[in-house]
PDB file of C-alpha atoms in Angstrom:
ATOM      1  CA  UNK V   1     119.456  88.080  73.157  1.00 56.00           C
ATOM      2  CA  UNK V   2     116.380  86.830  71.363  1.00 69.00           C
ATOM      3  CA  UNK V   3     114.892  83.340  71.268  1.00 69.00           C
ATOM      4  CA  UNK V   4     115.872  82.836  67.618  1.00 72.00           C
ATOM      5  CA  UNK V   5     119.572  83.307  68.448  1.00 77.00           C
ATOM      6  CA  UNK V   6     119.334  80.857  71.347  1.00 78.00           C
ATOM      7  CA  UNK V   7     117.659  78.202  69.189  1.00 76.00           C
ATOM      8  CA  UNK V   8     120.159  78.691  66.374  1.00 74.00           C
ATOM      9  CA  UNK V   9     123.102  78.450  68.800  1.00 79.00           C
ATOM     10  CA  UNK V  10     121.738  75.271  70.385  1.00 78.00           C
ATOM     11  CA  UNK V  11     121.131  73.717  66.951  1.00 76.00           C
ATOM     12  CA  UNK V  12     124.623  74.512  65.686  1.00 82.00           C
ATOM     13  CA  UNK V  13     126.196  73.301  68.939  1.00 80.00           C
ATOM     14  CA  UNK V  14     124.231  70.068  68.832  1.00 78.00           C
ATOM     15  CA  UNK V  15     125.163  69.382  65.210  1.00 80.00           C
ATOM     16  CA  UNK V  16     128.842  70.155  65.842  1.00 80.00           C
ATOM     17  CA  UNK V  17     129.030  67.908  68.904  1.00 79.00           C
ATOM     18  CA  UNK V  18     127.223  65.054  67.119  1.00 74.00           C
ATOM     19  CA  UNK V  19     129.541  65.309  64.122  1.00 75.00           C
ATOM     20  CA  UNK V  20     132.623  65.369  66.365  1.00 76.00           C
ATOM     21  CA  UNK V  21     131.436  62.331  68.315  1.00 72.00           C
ATOM     22  CA  UNK V  22     130.729  60.379  65.115  1.00 66.00           C
ATOM     23  CA  UNK V  23     134.038  61.240  63.486  1.00 70.00           C
ATOM     24  CA  UNK V  24     136.189  60.490  66.518  1.00 72.00           C
ATOM     25  CA  UNK V  25     134.456  57.277  67.588  1.00 65.00           C
ATOM     26  CA  UNK V  26     136.183  54.109  66.280  1.00 68.00           C
ATOM     27  CA  UNK V  27     133.229  52.079  64.982  1.00 64.00           C
ATOM     28  CA  UNK V  28     132.393  49.926  61.980  1.00 68.00           C
ATOM     29  CA  UNK V  29     130.352  51.338  59.103  1.00 69.00           C
ATOM     30  CA  UNK V  30     127.139  49.602  60.222  1.00 76.00           C
ATOM     31  CA  UNK V  31     127.511  50.795  63.827  1.00 76.00           C
ATOM     32  CA  UNK V  32     128.338  54.269  62.602  1.00 68.00           C
ATOM     33  CA  UNK V  33     125.185  54.408  60.421  1.00 73.00           C
ATOM     34  CA  UNK V  34     123.030  53.145  63.298  1.00 77.00           C
ATOM     35  CA  UNK V  35     124.508  55.757  65.626  1.00 73.00           C
ATOM     36  CA  UNK V  36     123.923  58.488  63.069  1.00 73.00           C
ATOM     37  CA  UNK V  37     120.280  57.460  62.679  1.00 75.00           C
ATOM     38  CA  UNK V  38     119.775  57.331  66.463  1.00 76.00           C
ATOM     39  CA  UNK V  39     121.489  60.656  67.061  1.00 75.00           C
ATOM     40  CA  UNK V  40     119.540  62.399  64.299  1.00 74.00           C
ATOM     41  CA  UNK V  41     116.286  61.157  65.836  1.00 75.00           C
ATOM     42  CA  UNK V  42     117.375  62.411  69.248  1.00 78.00           C
ATOM     43  CA  UNK V  43     118.388  65.752  67.744  1.00 75.00           C
ATOM     44  CA  UNK V  44     114.960  66.099  66.131  1.00 78.00           C
ATOM     45  CA  UNK V  45     113.217  65.516  69.466  1.00 81.00           C
ATOM     46  CA  UNK V  46     115.510  67.983  71.227  1.00 81.00           C
ATOM     47  CA  UNK V  47     114.916  70.602  68.530  1.00 80.00           C
ATOM     48  CA  UNK V  48     111.146  70.200  68.797  1.00 84.00           C
ATOM     49  CA  UNK V  49     111.314  70.592  72.586  1.00 85.00           C
ATOM     50  CA  UNK V  50     113.563  73.604  72.223  1.00 83.00           C
ATOM     51  CA  UNK V  51     111.217  75.228  69.699  1.00 82.00           C
ATOM     52  CA  UNK V  52     108.226  74.568  71.977  1.00 84.00           C
ATOM     53  CA  UNK V  53     110.037  76.020  74.995  1.00 84.00           C
ATOM     54  CA  UNK V  54     111.144  79.067  73.016  1.00 83.00           C
ATOM     55  CA  UNK V  55     107.571  79.679  71.838  1.00 85.00           C
ATOM     56  CA  UNK V  56     106.287  79.262  75.387  1.00 84.00           C
ATOM     57  CA  UNK V  57     108.935  81.668  76.681  1.00 85.00           C
ATOM     58  CA  UNK V  58     108.052  84.227  74.011  1.00 85.00           C
ATOM     59  CA  UNK V  59     104.362  84.035  74.910  1.00 86.00           C
ATOM     60  CA  UNK V  60     105.179  84.444  78.599  1.00 84.00           C
ATOM     61  CA  UNK V  61     107.291  87.519  77.882  1.00 84.00           C
ATOM     62  CA  UNK V  62     104.487  89.012  75.776  1.00 86.00           C
ATOM     63  CA  UNK V  63     101.924  88.411  78.535  1.00 86.00           C
ATOM     64  CA  UNK V  64     104.270  89.849  81.153  1.00 84.00           C
ATOM     65  CA  UNK V  65     104.911  92.894  78.990  1.00 85.00           C
ATOM     66  CA  UNK V  66     101.202  93.509  78.480  1.00 87.00           C
ATOM     67  CA  UNK V  67     100.388  93.006  82.169  1.00 87.00           C
ATOM     68  CA  UNK V  68     103.322  95.190  83.205  1.00 84.00           C
ATOM     69  CA  UNK V  69     102.182  98.004  80.941  1.00 87.00           C
ATOM     70  CA  UNK V  70      98.647  97.789  82.291  1.00 88.00           C
ATOM     71  CA  UNK V  71      99.915  97.683  85.862  1.00 88.00           C
ATOM     72  CA  UNK V  72     102.104 100.762  85.329  1.00 87.00           C
ATOM     73  CA  UNK V  73      99.212 102.685  83.769  1.00 90.00           C
ATOM     74  CA  UNK V  74      96.945 101.766  86.678  1.00 89.00           C
ATOM     75  CA  UNK V  75      99.612 102.701  89.203  1.00 90.00           C
ATOM     76  CA  UNK V  76     100.221 106.040  87.484  1.00 90.00           C
ATOM     77  CA  UNK V  77      96.498 106.792  87.493  1.00 91.00           C
ATOM     78  CA  UNK V  78      96.211 105.869  91.185  1.00 91.00           C
ATOM     79  CA  UNK V  79      99.129 108.112  92.109  1.00 92.00           C
ATOM     80  CA  UNK V  80      97.691 111.052  90.159  1.00 92.00           C
ATOM     81  CA  UNK V  81      94.312 110.584  91.851  1.00 93.00           C
ATOM     82  CA  UNK V  82      95.927 110.354  95.291  1.00 92.00           C
ATOM     83  CA  UNK V  83      97.905 113.562  94.744  1.00 91.00           C
ATOM     84  CA  UNK V  84      94.795 115.359  93.444  1.00 91.00           C
ATOM     85  CA  UNK V  85      92.773 114.187  96.464  1.00 91.00           C
ATOM     86  CA  UNK V  86      95.528 115.252  98.848  1.00 90.00           C
ATOM     87  CA  UNK V  87      95.673 118.698  97.242  1.00 88.00           C
ATOM     88  CA  UNK V  88      91.901 119.057  97.592  1.00 90.00           C
ATOM     89  CA  UNK V  89      92.041 117.995 101.243  1.00 89.00           C
ATOM     90  CA  UNK V  90      94.885 120.416 101.949  1.00 89.00           C
ATOM     91  CA  UNK V  91      93.178 123.515 100.472  1.00 88.00           C
ATOM     92  CA  UNK V  92      91.294 124.359 103.686  1.00 88.00           C
ATOM     93  CA  UNK V  93      94.519 123.891 105.662  1.00 89.00           C
ATOM     94  CA  UNK V  94      96.398 126.175 103.291  1.00 88.00           C
ATOM     95  CA  UNK V  95      93.759 128.863 103.699  1.00 88.00           C
ATOM     96  CA  UNK V  96      93.797 128.449 107.504  1.00 90.00           C
ATOM     97  CA  UNK V  97      97.584 128.706 107.609  1.00 90.00           C
ATOM     98  CA  UNK V  98      97.511 131.855 105.460  1.00 91.00           C
ATOM     99  CA  UNK V  99      95.046 133.429 107.874  1.00 91.00           C
ATOM    100  CA  UNK V 100      97.175 132.458 110.859  1.00 92.00           C
ATOM    101  CA  UNK V 101     100.249 133.979 109.211  1.00 92.00           C
ATOM    102  CA  UNK V 102      98.332 137.209 108.546  1.00 92.00           C
ATOM    103  CA  UNK V 103      97.205 137.268 112.173  1.00 91.00           C
ATOM    104  CA  UNK V 104     100.767 136.712 113.370  1.00 93.00           C
ATOM    105  CA  UNK V 105     102.057 139.495 111.127  1.00 93.00           C
ATOM    106  CA  UNK V 106      99.395 141.844 112.462  1.00 92.00           C
ATOM    107  CA  UNK V 107     100.256 140.893 116.051  1.00 91.00           C
ATOM    108  CA  UNK V 108     103.959 141.490 115.406  1.00 91.00           C
ATOM    109  CA  UNK V 109     103.178 144.838 113.803  1.00 90.00           C
ATOM    110  CA  UNK V 110     100.986 145.805 116.773  1.00 89.00           C
ATOM    111  CA  UNK V 111     103.746 144.770 119.193  1.00 90.00           C
ATOM    112  CA  UNK V 112     106.298 146.845 117.296  1.00 88.00           C
ATOM    113  CA  UNK V 113     104.003 149.874 117.452  1.00 88.00           C
ATOM    114  CA  UNK V 114     103.448 149.327 121.166  1.00 88.00           C
ATOM    115  CA  UNK V 115     107.181 149.021 121.807  1.00 86.00           C
ATOM    116  CA  UNK V 116     107.899 152.206 119.858  1.00 85.00           C
ATOM    117  CA  UNK V 117     105.159 154.018 121.727  1.00 83.00           C
ATOM    118  CA  UNK V 118     106.450 152.786 125.108  1.00 78.00           C
ATOM    119  CA  UNK V 119     109.969 153.794 124.171  1.00 79.00           C
ATOM    120  CA  UNK V 120     108.836 157.333 123.262  1.00 80.00           C
ATOM    121  CA  UNK V 121     106.924 157.649 126.490  1.00 77.00           C
ATOM    122  CA  UNK V 122     109.875 156.566 128.583  1.00 73.00           C
ATOM    123  CA  UNK V 123     112.172 159.127 126.996  1.00 65.00           C
TER     124      UNK V 123
END
């Protein structure tokens, strides 16, 4: 819902309630005219306040949107940098683990050969 719809709804509601109150109130013509003048002045003040508040709200939403976009961009950049740094830091570990796996495979292969050799000798 946008601010324009809210302002329009409040204006229409205010006018309808003022008209209903004036029509249903049993007053003389002079009192009725005085009430109409007073109520229209009050309605003008309320409408000005409402317009000011709507403008203020719109500006706040725009600022929040801009700051939120900037914050998300900064956060995205920070995350990308952190992942890149982590990958760089892990490269030596990856290489070390690959070497350890190769060593383990060689040891297993050597053990298998030894077991086969021992088995042949015992037969």
